mmCIF file of C-alpha atoms in Angstrom:
data_model
loop_
_atom_site.group_PDB
_atom_site.id
_atom_site.type_symbol
_atom_site.label_atom_id
_atom_site.label_comp_id
_atom_site.label_asym_id
_atom_site.label_seq_id
_atom_site.Cartn_x
_atom_site.Cartn_y
_atom_site.Cartn_z
ATOM 1 C CA LEU A 2 -114.019 -123.896 -3.363
ATOM 2 C CA GLY A 3 -117.603 -124.294 -2.544
ATOM 3 C CA LEU A 4 -116.664 -124.108 1.070
ATOM 4 C CA MET A 5 -114.820 -121.020 0.881
ATOM 5 C CA SER A 6 -117.939 -119.371 -0.513
ATOM 6 C CA GLN A 7 -119.981 -120.069 2.560
ATOM 7 C CA PRO A 8 -120.145 -117.309 5.132
ATOM 8 C CA ILE A 9 -119.021 -118.287 8.425
ATOM 9 C CA TYR A 10 -120.687 -117.598 11.597
ATOM 10 C CA ALA A 11 -119.058 -117.518 14.873
ATOM 11 C CA GLN A 12 -121.038 -117.663 18.301
ATOM 12 C CA GLN A 13 -121.163 -114.299 19.583
ATOM 13 C CA LEU A 14 -121.692 -112.977 23.321
ATOM 14 C CA ARG A 15 -124.592 -110.808 23.237
ATOM 15 C CA GLN A 16 -124.040 -107.471 25.079
ATOM 16 C CA ASP A 17 -127.678 -106.493 25.523
ATOM 17 C CA ASN A 18 -128.019 -107.221 29.195
ATOM 18 C CA SER A 19 -129.962 -110.503 28.684
ATOM 19 C CA ARG A 20 -127.498 -112.323 30.579
ATOM 20 C CA PRO A 21 -128.197 -112.468 34.376
ATOM 21 C CA ASP A 22 -124.491 -111.688 35.381
ATOM 22 C CA GLU A 23 -124.285 -108.491 32.797
ATOM 23 C CA ALA A 24 -127.973 -107.353 34.143
ATOM 24 C CA ALA A 25 -126.832 -107.833 37.870
ATOM 25 C CA LYS A 26 -123.856 -106.017 37.176
ATOM 26 C CA ILE A 27 -125.744 -102.901 36.204
ATOM 27 C CA GLN A 28 -127.815 -103.281 38.999
ATOM 28 C CA VAL A 29 -125.225 -103.542 41.499
ATOM 29 C CA ASP A 30 -123.385 -100.623 40.295
ATOM 30 C CA GLN A 31 -126.553 -98.346 40.326
ATOM 31 C CA LEU A 32 -127.151 -99.391 43.884
ATOM 32 C CA SER A 33 -123.802 -98.825 44.816
ATOM 33 C CA GLN A 34 -123.697 -95.325 43.679
ATOM 34 C CA ASN A 35 -127.209 -94.827 45.442
ATOM 35 C CA LEU A 36 -126.263 -96.688 48.665
ATOM 36 C CA ASN A 37 -122.603 -96.160 48.691
ATOM 37 C CA LEU A 38 -121.935 -100.186 48.913
ATOM 38 C CA GLU A 39 -118.693 -101.394 50.031
ATOM 39 C CA GLY A 40 -116.707 -103.897 47.950
ATOM 40 C CA ALA A 41 -117.933 -106.860 50.141
ATOM 41 C CA GLN A 42 -121.701 -105.829 49.873
ATOM 42 C CA GLN A 43 -121.185 -105.395 46.067
ATOM 43 C CA ARG A 44 -119.688 -108.786 45.672
ATOM 44 C CA ALA A 45 -122.473 -110.372 47.888
ATOM 45 C CA LEU A 46 -125.121 -108.360 46.277
ATOM 46 C CA PHE A 47 -123.831 -109.583 42.735
ATOM 47 C CA ARG A 48 -123.744 -113.172 43.666
ATOM 48 C CA ALA A 49 -127.116 -113.080 45.254
ATOM 49 C CA LEU A 50 -128.821 -111.570 42.196
ATOM 50 C CA VAL A 51 -127.296 -113.730 39.731
ATOM 51 C CA SER A 52 -128.231 -116.786 41.808
ATOM 52 C CA GLU A 53 -131.798 -115.622 42.201
ATOM 53 C CA SER A 54 -132.328 -114.450 38.673
ATOM 54 C CA THR A 55 -131.062 -117.721 37.464
ATOM 55 C CA ARG A 56 -133.341 -119.668 39.817
ATOM 56 C CA SER A 57 -136.483 -117.759 39.429
ATOM 57 C CA GLY A 58 -136.281 -116.887 35.702
ATOM 58 C CA GLN A 59 -136.520 -112.973 36.160
ATOM 59 C CA SER A 60 -133.938 -110.196 35.572
ATOM 60 C CA PRO A 61 -132.172 -108.646 38.335
ATOM 61 C CA GLN A 62 -134.191 -105.470 37.734
ATOM 62 C CA GLN A 63 -137.680 -107.523 37.961
ATOM 63 C CA LEU A 64 -136.350 -109.160 41.061
ATOM 64 C CA LEU A 65 -135.300 -106.018 42.908
ATOM 65 C CA LYS A 66 -138.710 -104.306 41.613
ATOM 66 C CA ALA A 67 -140.899 -107.336 43.045
ATOM 67 C CA THR A 68 -138.742 -107.242 46.339
ATOM 68 C CA ARG A 69 -139.276 -103.838 46.925
ATOM 69 C CA SER A 70 -143.081 -103.838 46.450
ATOM 70 C CA ASP A 71 -143.005 -106.429 49.024
ATOM 71 C CA ASN A 72 -143.783 -109.444 46.393
ATOM 72 C CA ASN A 73 -140.537 -111.479 47.187
ATOM 73 C CA GLN A 74 -139.950 -111.508 51.057
ATOM 74 C CA ALA A 75 -137.343 -114.118 50.712
ATOM 75 C CA PHE A 76 -134.980 -112.078 48.726
ATOM 76 C CA ALA A 77 -135.890 -109.244 50.911
ATOM 77 C CA GLN A 78 -134.320 -111.179 53.670
ATOM 78 C CA THR A 79 -131.172 -111.872 51.712
ATOM 79 C CA LEU A 80 -130.769 -107.996 50.824
ATOM 80 C CA LYS A 81 -131.161 -107.154 54.539
ATOM 81 C CA SER A 82 -128.483 -109.651 55.425
ATOM 82 C CA ILE A 83 -126.191 -107.730 52.945
ATOM 83 C CA LEU A 84 -127.240 -104.152 53.477
ATOM 84 C CA SER A 85 -127.313 -101.997 56.432
ATOM 85 C CA PRO A 86 -130.352 -101.246 58.048
ATOM 86 C CA GLU A 87 -129.941 -97.558 56.832
ATOM 87 C CA GLN A 88 -129.115 -99.003 53.293
ATOM 88 C CA PHE A 89 -132.217 -101.029 53.309
ATOM 89 C CA ARG A 90 -134.471 -98.405 54.332
ATOM 90 C CA LYS A 91 -133.076 -95.894 51.662
ATOM 91 C CA TRP A 92 -133.124 -98.714 49.114
ATOM 92 C CA LYS A 93 -136.827 -99.819 49.933
ATOM 93 C CA ASP A 94 -138.236 -96.219 49.892
ATOM 94 C CA PRO A 95 -135.773 -93.849 48.168
ATOM 95 C CA LYS A 96 -137.875 -90.698 48.681
ATOM 96 C CA LYS A 97 -137.348 -90.709 52.445
ATOM 97 C CA LYS A 98 -134.169 -89.187 53.439
#
């Protein structure tokens, strides 16, 4: 009877984008809209973001911001291999048309 009065807590998955895969999906969705990414590019970018975020401890958003400001040349090379030259230029400097 005493056991029944104890609250039961289930392990919950957080939906606050703190997981690298969830945060990466948001970033890929945004980049896909802005750069018209193809399906294969979306998948490759998602895998790269999750992998690098997990390795570096940075969120995908922080990772992309650092890469855009030339603070992560290694990931910039990864992006160049996924994006077309035009897409990379548009991502790097969105103000230029």
